[in-house]
C-alpha positions as protocol buffer text, in pm:
chain_id: "A"
residue {
  index: 1
  type: MET
  ca { x: 5134 y: 19417 z: 11379 }
}
residue {
  index: 2
  type: ALA
  ca { x: 5147 y: 19039 z: 11421 }
}
residue {
  index: 3
  type: VAL
  ca { x: 5523 y: 19057 z: 11485 }
}
residue {
  index: 4
  type: LEU
  ca { x: 5485 y: 19330 z: 11744 }
}
residue {
  index: 5
  type: PHE
  ca { x: 5214 y: 19135 z: 11925 }
}
residue {
  index: 6
  type: ILE
  ca { x: 5350 y: 18781 z: 11898 }
}
residue {
  index: 7
  type: VAL
  ca { x: 5724 y: 18828 z: 11960 }
}
residue {
  index: 8
  type: PRO
  ca { x: 5690 y: 19012 z: 12296 }
}
residue {
  index: 9
  type: ILE
  ca { x: 5429 y: 18758 z: 12413 }
}
residue {
  index: 10
  type: ILE
  ca { x: 5653 y: 18465 z: 12318 }
}
residue {
  index: 11
  type: ALA
  ca { x: 5956 y: 18632 z: 12477 }
}
residue {
  index: 12
  type: SER
  ca { x: 5765 y: 18708 z: 12795 }
}
residue {
  index: 13
  type: PHE
  ca { x: 5630 y: 18353 z: 12811 }
}
residue {
  index: 14
  type: LEU
  ca { x: 5969 y: 18190 z: 12746 }
}
residue {
  index: 15
  type: PHE
  ca { x: 6206 y: 18417 z: 12930 }
}
residue {
  index: 16
  type: SER
  ca { x: 6032 y: 18633 z: 13187 }
}
residue {
  index: 17
  type: SER
  ca { x: 6154 y: 18520 z: 13524 }
}
residue {
  index: 18
  type: SER
  ca { x: 5829 y: 18402 z: 13669 }
}
residue {
  index: 19
  type: SER
  ca { x: 6060 y: 18270 z: 13935 }
}
residue {
  index: 20
  type: ASN
  ca { x: 6103 y: 18638 z: 14014 }
}
residue {
  index: 21
  type: ASN
  ca { x: 5988 y: 18528 z: 14356 }
}
residue {
  index: 22
  type: ALA
  ca { x: 5625 y: 18492 z: 14259 }
}
residue {
  index: 23
  type: GLY
  ca { x: 5405 y: 18694 z: 14482 }
}
residue {
  index: 24
  type: SER
  ca { x: 5685 y: 18914 z: 14608 }
}
residue {
  index: 25
  type: ILE
  ca { x: 5675 y: 19284 z: 14537 }
}
residue {
  index: 26
  type: VAL
  ca { x: 5967 y: 19402 z: 14326 }
}
residue {
  index: 27
  type: GLU
  ca { x: 6061 y: 19758 z: 14410 }
}
residue {
  index: 28
  type: GLU
  ca { x: 6154 y: 19990 z: 14129 }
}
residue {
  index: 29
  type: PRO
  ca { x: 6517 y: 20091 z: 14154 }
}
residue {
  index: 30
  type: MET
  ca { x: 6592 y: 20451 z: 14243 }
}
residue {
  index: 31
  type: ILE
  ca { x: 6719 y: 20684 z: 13974 }
}
residue {
  index: 32
  type: SER
  ca { x: 7097 y: 20683 z: 13986 }
}
residue {
  index: 33
  type: GLY
  ca { x: 7378 y: 20836 z: 13788 }
}
residue {
  index: 34
  type: GLN
  ca { x: 7485 y: 21181 z: 13680 }
}
residue {
  index: 35
  type: TYR
  ca { x: 7192 y: 21422 z: 13697 }
}
residue {
  index: 36
  type: TRP
  ca { x: 7348 y: 21655 z: 13441 }
}
residue {
  index: 37
  type: THR
  ca { x: 7297 y: 21389 z: 13175 }
}
residue {
  index: 38
  type: ILE
  ca { x: 6922 y: 21464 z: 13183 }
}
residue {
  index: 39
  type: ALA
  ca { x: 7012 y: 21772 z: 12976 }
}
residue {
  index: 40
  type: ILE
  ca { x: 7182 y: 21542 z: 12723 }
}
residue {
  index: 41
  type: TYR
  ca { x: 6861 y: 21341 z: 12685 }
}
residue {
  index: 42
  type: GLY
  ca { x: 6670 y: 21661 z: 12614 }
}
residue {
  index: 43
  type: LEU
  ca { x: 6929 y: 21780 z: 12360 }
}
residue {
  index: 44
  type: LEU
  ca { x: 6930 y: 21441 z: 12186 }
}
residue {
  index: 45
  type: PHE
  ca { x: 6553 y: 21454 z: 12147 }
}
residue {
  index: 46
  type: TYR
  ca { x: 6582 y: 21808 z: 12008 }
}
residue {
  index: 47
  type: PHE
  ca { x: 6851 y: 21716 z: 11754 }
}
residue {
  index: 48
  type: ALA
  ca { x: 6660 y: 21403 z: 11652 }
}
residue {
  index: 49
  type: TYR
  ca { x: 6351 y: 21617 z: 11596 }
}
residue {
  index: 50
  type: LEU
  ca { x: 6546 y: 21867 z: 11381 }
}
residue {
  index: 51
  type: LEU
  ca { x: 6700 y: 21589 z: 11168 }
}
residue {
  index: 52
  type: ARG
  ca { x: 6390 y: 21372 z: 11144 }
}
residue {
  index: 53
  type: HIS
  ca { x: 6356 y: 21437 z: 10767 }
}
residue {
  index: 54
  type: LYS
  ca { x: 6727 y: 21390 z: 10692 }
}
residue {
  index: 55
  type: VAL
  ca { x: 6832 y: 21094 z: 10908 }
}
residue {
  index: 56
  type: PRO
  ca { x: 6637 y: 20766 z: 10884 }
}
residue {
  index: 57
  type: ALA
  ca { x: 6485 y: 20672 z: 11222 }
}
residue {
  index: 58
  type: SER
  ca { x: 6652 y: 20978 z: 11375 }
}
residue {
  index: 59
  type: PHE
  ca { x: 6477 y: 20933 z: 11712 }
}
residue {
  index: 60
  type: VAL
  ca { x: 6654 y: 20597 z: 11743 }
}
residue {
  index: 61
  type: LEU
  ca { x: 6985 y: 20640 z: 11560 }
}
residue {
  index: 62
  type: ILE
  ca { x: 7096 y: 20975 z: 11700 }
}
residue {
  index: 63
  type: PRO
  ca { x: 7035 y: 20907 z: 12073 }
}
residue {
  index: 64
  type: MET
  ca { x: 7171 y: 20552 z: 12044 }
}
residue {
  index: 65
  type: THR
  ca { x: 7489 y: 20669 z: 11870 }
}
residue {
  index: 66
  type: ILE
  ca { x: 7562 y: 20948 z: 12117 }
}
residue {
  index: 67
  type: ILE
  ca { x: 7490 y: 20736 z: 12425 }
}
residue {
  index: 68
  type: ALA
  ca { x: 7706 y: 20455 z: 12283 }
}
residue {
  index: 69
  type: ILE
  ca { x: 7994 y: 20702 z: 12235 }
}
residue {
  index: 70
  type: LEU
  ca { x: 7955 y: 20825 z: 12594 }
}
residue {
  index: 71
  type: LYS
  ca { x: 7959 y: 20465 z: 12719 }
}
residue {
  index: 72
  type: ILE
  ca { x: 8271 y: 20385 z: 12513 }
}
residue {
  index: 73
  type: PHE
  ca { x: 8453 y: 20673 z: 12682 }
}
residue {
  index: 74
  type: SER
  ca { x: 8320 y: 20558 z: 13024 }
}
residue {
  index: 75
  type: ILE
  ca { x: 8117 y: 20875 z: 13075 }
}
residue {
  index: 76
  type: PRO
  ca { x: 7840 y: 20778 z: 13320 }
}
residue {
  index: 77
  type: VAL
  ca { x: 7484 y: 20858 z: 13220 }
}
residue {
  index: 78
  type: MET
  ca { x: 7176 y: 20841 z: 13436 }
}
residue {
  index: 79
  type: ASP
  ca { x: 6994 y: 20511 z: 13470 }
}
residue {
  index: 80
  type: LEU
  ca { x: 6622 y: 20549 z: 13416 }
}
residue {
  index: 81
  type: PRO
  ca { x: 6353 y: 20371 z: 13618 }
}
residue {
  index: 82
  type: SER
  ca { x: 6136 y: 20097 z: 13469 }
}
residue {
  index: 83
  type: SER
  ca { x: 5838 y: 20333 z: 13445 }
}
residue {
  index: 84
  type: PHE
  ca { x: 6016 y: 20512 z: 13158 }
}
residue {
  index: 85
  type: TYR
  ca { x: 6033 y: 20185 z: 12965 }
}
residue {
  index: 86
  type: HIS
  ca { x: 5664 y: 20123 z: 13028 }
}
residue {
  index: 87
  type: PHE
  ca { x: 5584 y: 20474 z: 12905 }
}
residue {
  index: 88
  type: ALA
  ca { x: 5794 y: 20409 z: 12592 }
}
residue {
  index: 89
  type: GLN
  ca { x: 5604 y: 20086 z: 12522 }
}
residue {
  index: 90
  type: LEU
  ca { x: 5272 y: 20263 z: 12569 }
}
residue {
  index: 91
  type: SER
  ca { x: 5383 y: 20543 z: 12334 }
}
residue {
  index: 92
  type: ILE
  ca { x: 5486 y: 20295 z: 12066 }
}
residue {
  index: 93
  type: GLY
  ca { x: 5151 y: 20115 z: 12096 }
}
residue {
  index: 94
  type: ILE
  ca { x: 4960 y: 20442 z: 12060 }
}
residue {
  index: 95
  type: HIS
  ca { x: 5170 y: 20545 z: 11761 }
}
residue {
  index: 96
  type: LEU
  ca { x: 5116 y: 20212 z: 11586 }
}
residue {
  index: 97
  type: GLY
  ca { x: 4745 y: 20222 z: 11656 }
}
residue {
  index: 98
  type: LEU
  ca { x: 4717 y: 20571 z: 11506 }
}
residue {
  index: 99
  type: SER
  ca { x: 4918 y: 20468 z: 11199 }
}
residue {
  index: 100
  type: ILE
  ca { x: 4674 y: 20193 z: 11101 }
}
residue {
  index: 101
  type: ASP
  ca { x: 4450 y: 20293 z: 10812 }
}
residue {
  index: 102
  type: TYR
  ca { x: 4128 y: 20096 z: 10773 }
}
residue {
  index: 103
  type: ARG
  ca { x: 4156 y: 20132 z: 10394 }
}
residue {
  index: 104
  type: ASP
  ca { x: 4489 y: 19946 z: 10402 }
}
residue {
  index: 105
  type: VAL
  ca { x: 4328 y: 19667 z: 10603 }
}
residue {
  index: 106
  type: LYS
  ca { x: 4051 y: 19641 z: 10344 }
}
residue {
  index: 107
  type: LYS
  ca { x: 4308 y: 19628 z: 10062 }
}
residue {
  index: 108
  type: ALA
  ca { x: 4478 y: 19330 z: 10226 }
}
residue {
  index: 109
  type: GLY
  ca { x: 4142 y: 19153 z: 10225 }
}
residue {
  index: 110
  type: LYS
  ca { x: 4163 y: 18781 z: 10159 }
}
residue {
  index: 111
  type: TYR
  ca { x: 4545 y: 18783 z: 10177 }
}
residue {
  index: 112
  type: THR
  ca { x: 4545 y: 18873 z: 10547 }
}
residue {
  index: 113
  type: GLY
  ca { x: 4549 y: 18507 z: 10652 }
}
residue {
  index: 114
  type: LEU
  ca { x: 4839 y: 18433 z: 10417 }
}
residue {
  index: 115
  type: PHE
  ca { x: 5034 y: 18732 z: 10547 }
}
residue {
  index: 116
  type: PHE
  ca { x: 4972 y: 18613 z: 10904 }
}
residue {
  index: 117
  type: LEU
  ca { x: 5098 y: 18261 z: 10826 }
}
residue {
  index: 118
  type: ILE
  ca { x: 5412 y: 18397 z: 10659 }
}
residue {
  index: 119
  type: THR
  ca { x: 5473 y: 18621 z: 10959 }
}
residue {
  index: 120
  type: CYS
  ca { x: 5437 y: 18327 z: 11200 }
}
residue {
  index: 121
  type: PHE
  ca { x: 5682 y: 18127 z: 10986 }
}
residue {
  index: 122
  type: ILE
  ca { x: 5937 y: 18412 z: 10997 }
}
residue {
  index: 123
  type: ILE
  ca { x: 5897 y: 18437 z: 11376 }
}
residue {
  index: 124
  type: LEU
  ca { x: 5956 y: 18062 z: 11412 }
}
residue {
  index: 125
  type: LEU
  ca { x: 6268 y: 18097 z: 11194 }
}
residue {
  index: 126
  type: SER
  ca { x: 6396 y: 18377 z: 11417 }
}
residue {
  index: 127
  type: ILE
  ca { x: 6345 y: 18155 z: 11724 }
}
residue {
  index: 128
  type: LEU
  ca { x: 6536 y: 17872 z: 11555 }
}
residue {
  index: 129
  type: PHE
  ca { x: 6821 y: 18097 z: 11441 }
}
residue {
  index: 130
  type: GLY
  ca { x: 6826 y: 18261 z: 11783 }
}
residue {
  index: 131
  type: TYR
  ca { x: 6874 y: 17919 z: 11944 }
}
residue {
  index: 132
  type: ILE
  ca { x: 7158 y: 17838 z: 11699 }
}
residue {
  index: 133
  type: PHE
  ca { x: 7314 y: 18182 z: 11757 }
}
residue {
  index: 134
  type: ALA
  ca { x: 7301 y: 18134 z: 12135 }
}
residue {
  index: 135
  type: SER
  ca { x: 7456 y: 17788 z: 12102 }
}
residue {
  index: 136
  type: PHE
  ca { x: 7757 y: 17924 z: 11912 }
}
residue {
  index: 137
  type: SER
  ca { x: 7806 y: 18237 z: 12124 }
}
residue {
  index: 138
  type: ASN
  ca { x: 7807 y: 18354 z: 12484 }
}
residue {
  index: 139
  type: LEU
  ca { x: 7469 y: 18524 z: 12444 }
}
residue {
  index: 140
  type: SER
  ca { x: 7161 y: 18408 z: 12627 }
}
residue {
  index: 141
  type: PHE
  ca { x: 6880 y: 18255 z: 12422 }
}
residue {
  index: 142
  type: ALA
  ca { x: 6659 y: 18557 z: 12496 }
}
residue {
  index: 143
  type: THR
  ca { x: 6921 y: 18805 z: 12374 }
}
residue {
  index: 144
  type: ALA
  ca { x: 7001 y: 18601 z: 12063 }
}
residue {
  index: 145
  type: MET
  ca { x: 6636 y: 18549 z: 11969 }
}
residue {
  index: 146
  type: LEU
  ca { x: 6535 y: 18913 z: 12014 }
}
residue {
  index: 147
  type: SER
  ca { x: 6844 y: 19023 z: 11820 }
}
residue {
  index: 148
  type: LEU
  ca { x: 6723 y: 18824 z: 11519 }
}
residue {
  index: 149
  type: ALA
  ca { x: 6349 y: 18881 z: 11563 }
}
residue {
  index: 150
  type: PRO
  ca { x: 6180 y: 19063 z: 11272 }
}
residue {
  index: 151
  type: GLY
  ca { x: 6039 y: 19339 z: 11493 }
}
residue {
  index: 152
  type: GLY
  ca { x: 6150 y: 19700 z: 11517 }
}
residue {
  index: 153
  type: LEU
  ca { x: 6468 y: 19809 z: 11693 }
}
residue {
  index: 154
  type: VAL
  ca { x: 6297 y: 20002 z: 11971 }
}
residue {
  index: 155
  type: GLU
  ca { x: 6029 y: 19740 z: 12030 }
}
residue {
  index: 156
  type: MET
  ca { x: 6278 y: 19452 z: 12056 }
}
residue {
  index: 157
  type: ALA
  ca { x: 6514 y: 19652 z: 12281 }
}
residue {
  index: 158
  type: LEU
  ca { x: 6224 y: 19732 z: 12515 }
}
residue {
  index: 159
  type: THR
  ca { x: 6117 y: 19369 z: 12515 }
}
residue {
  index: 160
  type: ALA
  ca { x: 6476 y: 19269 z: 12596 }
}
residue {
  index: 161
  type: HIS
  ca { x: 6471 y: 19499 z: 12897 }
}
residue {
  index: 162
  type: GLU
  ca { x: 6148 y: 19343 z: 13020 }
}
residue {
  index: 163
  type: VAL
  ca { x: 6274 y: 18982 z: 12997 }
}
residue {
  index: 164
  type: ASP
  ca { x: 6621 y: 19050 z: 13142 }
}
residue {
  index: 165
  type: ALA
  ca { x: 6799 y: 19007 z: 12809 }
}
residue {
  index: 166
  type: ASP
  ca { x: 7073 y: 19250 z: 12702 }
}
residue {
  index: 167
  type: PRO
  ca { x: 6905 y: 19555 z: 12541 }
}
residue {
  index: 168
  type: ALA
  ca { x: 7240 y: 19696 z: 12423 }
}
residue {
  index: 169
  type: ILE
  ca { x: 7326 y: 19386 z: 12218 }
}
residue {
  index: 170
  type: VAL
  ca { x: 6968 y: 19348 z: 12092 }
}
residue {
  index: 171
  type: GLY
  ca { x: 6959 y: 19714 z: 11991 }
}
residue {
  index: 172
  type: SER
  ca { x: 7300 y: 19695 z: 11822 }
}
residue {
  index: 173
  type: LEU
  ca { x: 7219 y: 19389 z: 11613 }
}
residue {
  index: 174
  type: GLN
  ca { x: 6874 y: 19523 z: 11525 }
}
residue {
  index: 175
  type: LEU
  ca { x: 7044 y: 19850 z: 11426 }
}
residue {
  index: 176
  type: VAL
  ca { x: 7277 y: 19662 z: 11191 }
}
residue {
  index: 177
  type: ARG
  ca { x: 6975 y: 19489 z: 11034 }
}
residue {
  index: 178
  type: MET
  ca { x: 6793 y: 19820 z: 10997 }
}
residue {
  index: 179
  type: LEU
  ca { x: 7096 y: 19993 z: 10842 }
}
residue {
  index: 180
  type: ILE
  ca { x: 7136 y: 19710 z: 10591 }
}
residue {
  index: 181
  type: ILE
  ca { x: 6769 y: 19746 z: 10495 }
}
residue {
  index: 182
  type: ILE
  ca { x: 6784 y: 20127 z: 10475 }
}
residue {
  index: 183
  type: LEU
  ca { x: 7126 y: 20174 z: 10314 }
}
residue {
  index: 184
  type: LEU
  ca { x: 7218 y: 19860 z: 10119 }
}
residue {
  index: 185
  type: LEU
  ca { x: 6887 y: 19710 z: 10010 }
}
residue {
  index: 186
  type: PRO
  ca { x: 6776 y: 20011 z: 9798 }
}
residue {
  index: 187
  type: ILE
  ca { x: 7111 y: 20004 z: 9613 }
}
residue {
  index: 188
  type: VAL
  ca { x: 7088 y: 19630 z: 9549 }
}
residue {
  index: 189
  type: LEU
  ca { x: 6726 y: 19653 z: 9432 }
}
residue {
  index: 190
  type: SER
  ca { x: 6793 y: 19952 z: 9205 }
}
residue {
  index: 191
  type: LYS
  ca { x: 7083 y: 19769 z: 9037 }
}
residue {
  index: 192
  type: TYR
  ca { x: 6867 y: 19459 z: 9004 }
}
residue {
  index: 193
  type: TRP
  ca { x: 6584 y: 19649 z: 8834 }
}
residue {
  index: 194
  type: LYS
  ca { x: 6833 y: 19826 z: 8604 }
}
residue {
  index: 195
  type: THR
  ca { x: 6965 y: 19493 z: 8483 }
}
residue {
  index: 196
  type: ARG
  ca { x: 6607 y: 19371 z: 8427 }
}
residue {
  index: 197
  type: THR
  ca { x: 6512 y: 19670 z: 8210 }
}
């Protein structure tokens, strides 16, 4: 929870273009693109729902993979207005709020402060590594930092969209991190525990 609160606030504070002509009203861009691709969005949600127990993070992996393939083959898909991103952020917040169990909070007890300090340290490390990553690549600091931030894929991609970073790169690098955790880490840990026993 600390990551999901702190990282977007830091990113917004550091990178949001407050020079976005302060005081001027920014109009939301009109929906543009191929209208038939709306059906693809619906089908992707349906397939992700069907495979939710078989594919890890199916609501993220399946749509992202298919849309990436369409983009690779230069098939235009519809651009969505900013209100959709705001709705997505609101949905994630509601989901996280509902997933919190008061009993788990009580179990953490006196260690909550320690967990918070460790989380803050990890966030500071991600900012440092993001700065180093941006220095050695063509990525902006915002994109590099959010790509290495310890938050979730969807949350960091949405934050990237809000601060004018590159959501595609952030999502891709976060996806690599998530796949390593889901696919490789269990194998490494199981082999480690086998050698210990």
